[in-house]
Amino acid sequence: MFEPDTYEHDLLNRASLDHCVKCTICETQCPVAAVTPLFSGPKYVGPQAERFRHGESVDHSLDYCSSCGICTHVCPQGVHIAELNSVARSAMKADHMPLRDQLISRTTLMGMTMTPLAPVANAVLRFKPALVAVEKVVGIHRNAAMPTAHVQTLVGWLRSRTAPKNPAPRGKLIFFHGCAQNYFEVETGIKTIEVLEHLGFEVIVPKQGCCGLPLQSNGIFDTARSWVRKLVAQLREAPQDLTIISCSTSCGGMLKHEANEILGVKDADLLEVGGRMRDVCEFLLEMYDNGDLDTSDWLPNELTVPYHAPCQLRGQNIGTPAVQLLELVPGLTVVESGAYCCGIAGTYGLKKEKYDIAMKVGKPVFDKVVAINEGVAACDSETCRWQIEQATSVPTVHPIAFIHQAMGLSKLPVSTGG
Amino acid sequence: MANTVVIGAGLSGLVAAIRLARAGRGVTLLTKGIGGLPLSQGTVDILGYAPDRVETPIQASASMPEAHPYRVLGPAAIAAGVAYVQELLGDRLVGSPERNVLLPTAVGSLRPTCLVPTSMTAGVVTGGIRYVLVGFRQLKDFYPLLCAGNLERQTTPDGQPIHARGIILDMPAVEDMADSNAIGYARSLDNPAYRIKLAAVIKPMLEDGEVVGFPAMVGEHDASAHRHLEQLLDHPVFEVPLPPPGVPGMRLNALLTGLAKEAGVRIVAGARVVTFESDGDRILSVGQATAGRIRQYAADTFVYAPGGFESGALNMDSYGTVTETLFDLPLHGLGPDLITAGEPADQALFRVGVGVDKEMRVVDPAGNAPYSNLYAAGGILAGAIRWSEKSGDGIALASAVTAADSILKGA
Ligand SMILES: Cc1cc2nc3c(=O)[nH]c(=O)nc-3n(C[C@H](O)[C@H](O)[C@H](O)COP(=O)(O)OP(=O)(O)OC[C@H]3O[C@@H](n4cnc5c(N)ncnc54)[C@H](O)[C@@H]3O)c2cc1C
Ligand code: SF4
Ligand code: SF4
Ligand code: SF4
């Protein structure tokens, strides 16, 4: 139950559900409902069940919604189905949040504890008996795609490297690394910074914590709000007229819209930061469209790459900029997965009761990747990359890796993520 | 590169985008959500009632009132629009724009339509036809006995009898499912093993010469599902469209969206276009409400294909004022008594919309273009009541192709 006058209360009180015309388009596109009878689909648990909830949930199948947001994306009427479901789930779980959901939600904690111990952590994560124990105790599936911890963080790399001395004719940008790039996807972060510097930008990296997304997607809203507010304040310590670049679809999406639309954080500061946030491929493609990205000296790469546009990217409503961007690399052919979701949906697919569903959701993606790949696949979201790699054994990288390579900053073939 | 922004991903937006992109234009398609195709029957209607049942739709289009989109477009443009979708979809749509056919609906009435997906052709009404309609106890959207009973009571237009009977199977889409919907069945029917299981149950119940009608769910993705089922049953099989979600419409939507991508159309879905910039004469850019900000898309020409009231492109407030919600365009068909006590589906309100010239450029009631580079297509056009006339698909196709060609000609 939520107090009156809170955001959740308002949302549960039918902010947008009366727009639903019961066209059922969302039902036909929900990737979870397509693979399991345990979940009745977005319209039923969303605008339909909502009428019976009165602040409390009557329908526990709601927990099977992965929050991928596809329903909201395809609804022609603007019903905030996924947002409604996230809030309702938070209400449903408020009193009995599993330890597991609290644990995997604290990414910085996981990252910080894993980094100094990376070799040990990785060994443990690859050691079956240990994983079986983890599944038993906290409910993370033994085969789940877990991040690889790194010996060095992105912040560590920034500190130890010699920053480029050449002038930055295009001015300054802020890089938002989130936890993903700092702890788990260090190489993607490094490549993004190097690409931007190569283009003539100076990249500023202010001190920054976690955006709180995993907390939010597991329904732990209060803590998520305080984390995202803190992060906004940190990002605003850098000059406030600069564009902010993210190469994590989840972290970027949190600041662009989820903190506002799901957590109900309406602070002017957050909206201001969200408005300056650009996904790196979105940013580069916009440069290209404006005639500011010279691709004439990009190196060819004769390769066919399966590409999966993650649901987190679709939720930003910016199209699939990576597709157009990668096609600017001479010789590179991009084949889209054609599916909406790889199944992981943040931390959904890590949970033991959801793991099988997540693997079924992702099957069309995995099949396509296996059929098309010539040694490497691409996807903008870190959790999806882990999931695709785990399921297919095909190394899966952020699209920026191909741009990095085309600029001659790294060698062929693409090294496998990092 | 010359570029065009198309707004809306219904039949008209998709077709205009494909035609422009295939001709070498840079095309960005901005859309809130999926368009109306999955809500359609998966057939292409040109003109079904005017107001009596129509047999030759292109010919009959000339008898529509002067303000009707078909009168603005003319028969040649209608034929070109229909020919283009047939070119795009090849043998998946069968028929001639010169002649309507009648197909059984889910409640057993006879519906006039024009182009028919291959999976429905066997159901076209002919004298002496013998239907057997197959329903499922777990499927709430199709009652074969009702359908058959109503068909039996009718005759073909030239007075010949129609025979029909229904059978009900007890077979869920997925084991143990109490309540299966058409999508669930369609996904199961994508699997050849399920088709074999189903055919084994039905085959002994069939009589010689019967045409087998299934609710429209014979495979979501597998285009060979229908043919396979016919082979297994050794009888002609056809699909009867159901209330939405309609699988045949979903298939059309998936095919056209795929063709748009192949043609290089950039599809940016998920958010409404909410603002625009103009220099007074031309639209310079439109702004889509993407996450966190409004993103402006500049172009030299714009095709506005947002549908009508049903998609929020037209709005009527509580004072009865009707507006077009994005550009605030001048509307045609306004007047007193937009809503009266008459037939709910046939109100004058539904004829209100945006007016266009022969090029599909938006014009005010005096014939002047508020913006020289703004074209409109599909359900937003004034003058038609698309659902009563069964004219929505034809209008969408003809106006989309005409708008695209005007842009390509540099009109
Ligand atoms: C109840 C009903 C029954 C009908 N039955 C029939 C029939 O039997 N036969 C027939 O021929 N026709 C029928 N029609 C009409 C037919 O559905 C339409 O004429 C046809 O689908 C029009 O397609 P469209 O491309 O113009 O628009 P739509 O299919 O409506 O697509 C509009 C698109 O524009 C998008 N959009 C709208 N505004 C914006 C914006 N501001 N920014 C971004 N995107 C936007 C929407 O998300 C959507 O994708 C019926 C219509 C209704 C409502
Ligand atoms: S797509 Fe939107 S309008 Fe249609 S049923 Fe789902 S929530 Fe309702
Ligand atoms: S958010 Fe994703 S899983 Fe949840 S109802 Fe919507 S489409 Fe289905
Ligand atoms: S979404 Fe990003 S910043 Fe937020 S927790 Fe993830 S990894 Fe950290």
mmCIF file of C-alpha atoms and ligand atoms in Angstrom, chain A residues 29-32 39 41-42 45 64-71 82 85, ligand 3:
data_model
loop_
_atom_site.group_PDB
_atom_site.id
_atom_site.type_symbol
_atom_site.label_atom_id
_atom_site.label_comp_id
_atom_site.label_asym_id
_atom_site.label_seq_id
_atom_site.Cartn_x
_atom_site.Cartn_y
_atom_site.Cartn_z
ATOM 1 C CA GLN A 29 4.451 -8.512 -28.501
ATOM 2 C CA CYS A 30 5.245 -9.403 -24.872
ATOM 3 C CA PRO A 31 8.226 -11.769 -25.021
ATOM 4 C CA VAL A 32 7.460 -13.389 -21.666
ATOM 5 C CA PHE A 39 2.269 -14.970 -17.284
ATOM 6 C CA GLY A 41 0.632 -10.682 -20.508
ATOM 7 C CA PRO A 42 0.809 -6.885 -20.273
ATOM 8 C CA VAL A 45 -1.661 -7.657 -15.491
ATOM 9 C CA TYR A 64 6.907 -12.762 -14.092
ATOM 10 C CA CYS A 65 6.936 -9.477 -15.986
ATOM 11 C CA SER A 66 10.570 -8.789 -16.832
ATOM 12 C CA SER A 67 10.085 -5.020 -17.104
ATOM 13 C CA CYS A 68 11.549 -5.119 -20.590
ATOM 14 C CA GLY A 69 9.194 -2.260 -21.529
ATOM 15 C CA ILE A 70 8.273 -3.640 -24.951
ATOM 16 C CA CYS A 71 4.562 -3.311 -24.155
ATOM 17 C CA ALA A 82 5.481 -1.565 -18.010
ATOM 18 C CA ASN A 85 3.570 -3.060 -13.645
HETATM 19 S S1 SF4 C 3 7.486 -5.163 -19.541
HETATM 20 FE FE1 SF4 C 3 8.029 -6.794 -20.987
HETATM 21 S S2 SF4 C 3 7.636 -8.687 -19.848
HETATM 22 FE FE2 SF4 C 3 6.578 -7.034 -18.740
HETATM 23 S S3 SF4 C 3 4.511 -7.087 -19.573
HETATM 24 FE FE3 SF4 C 3 5.667 -5.577 -20.759
HETATM 25 S S4 SF4 C 3 6.400 -6.713 -22.549
HETATM 26 FE FE4 SF4 C 3 5.788 -8.242 -21.022
#
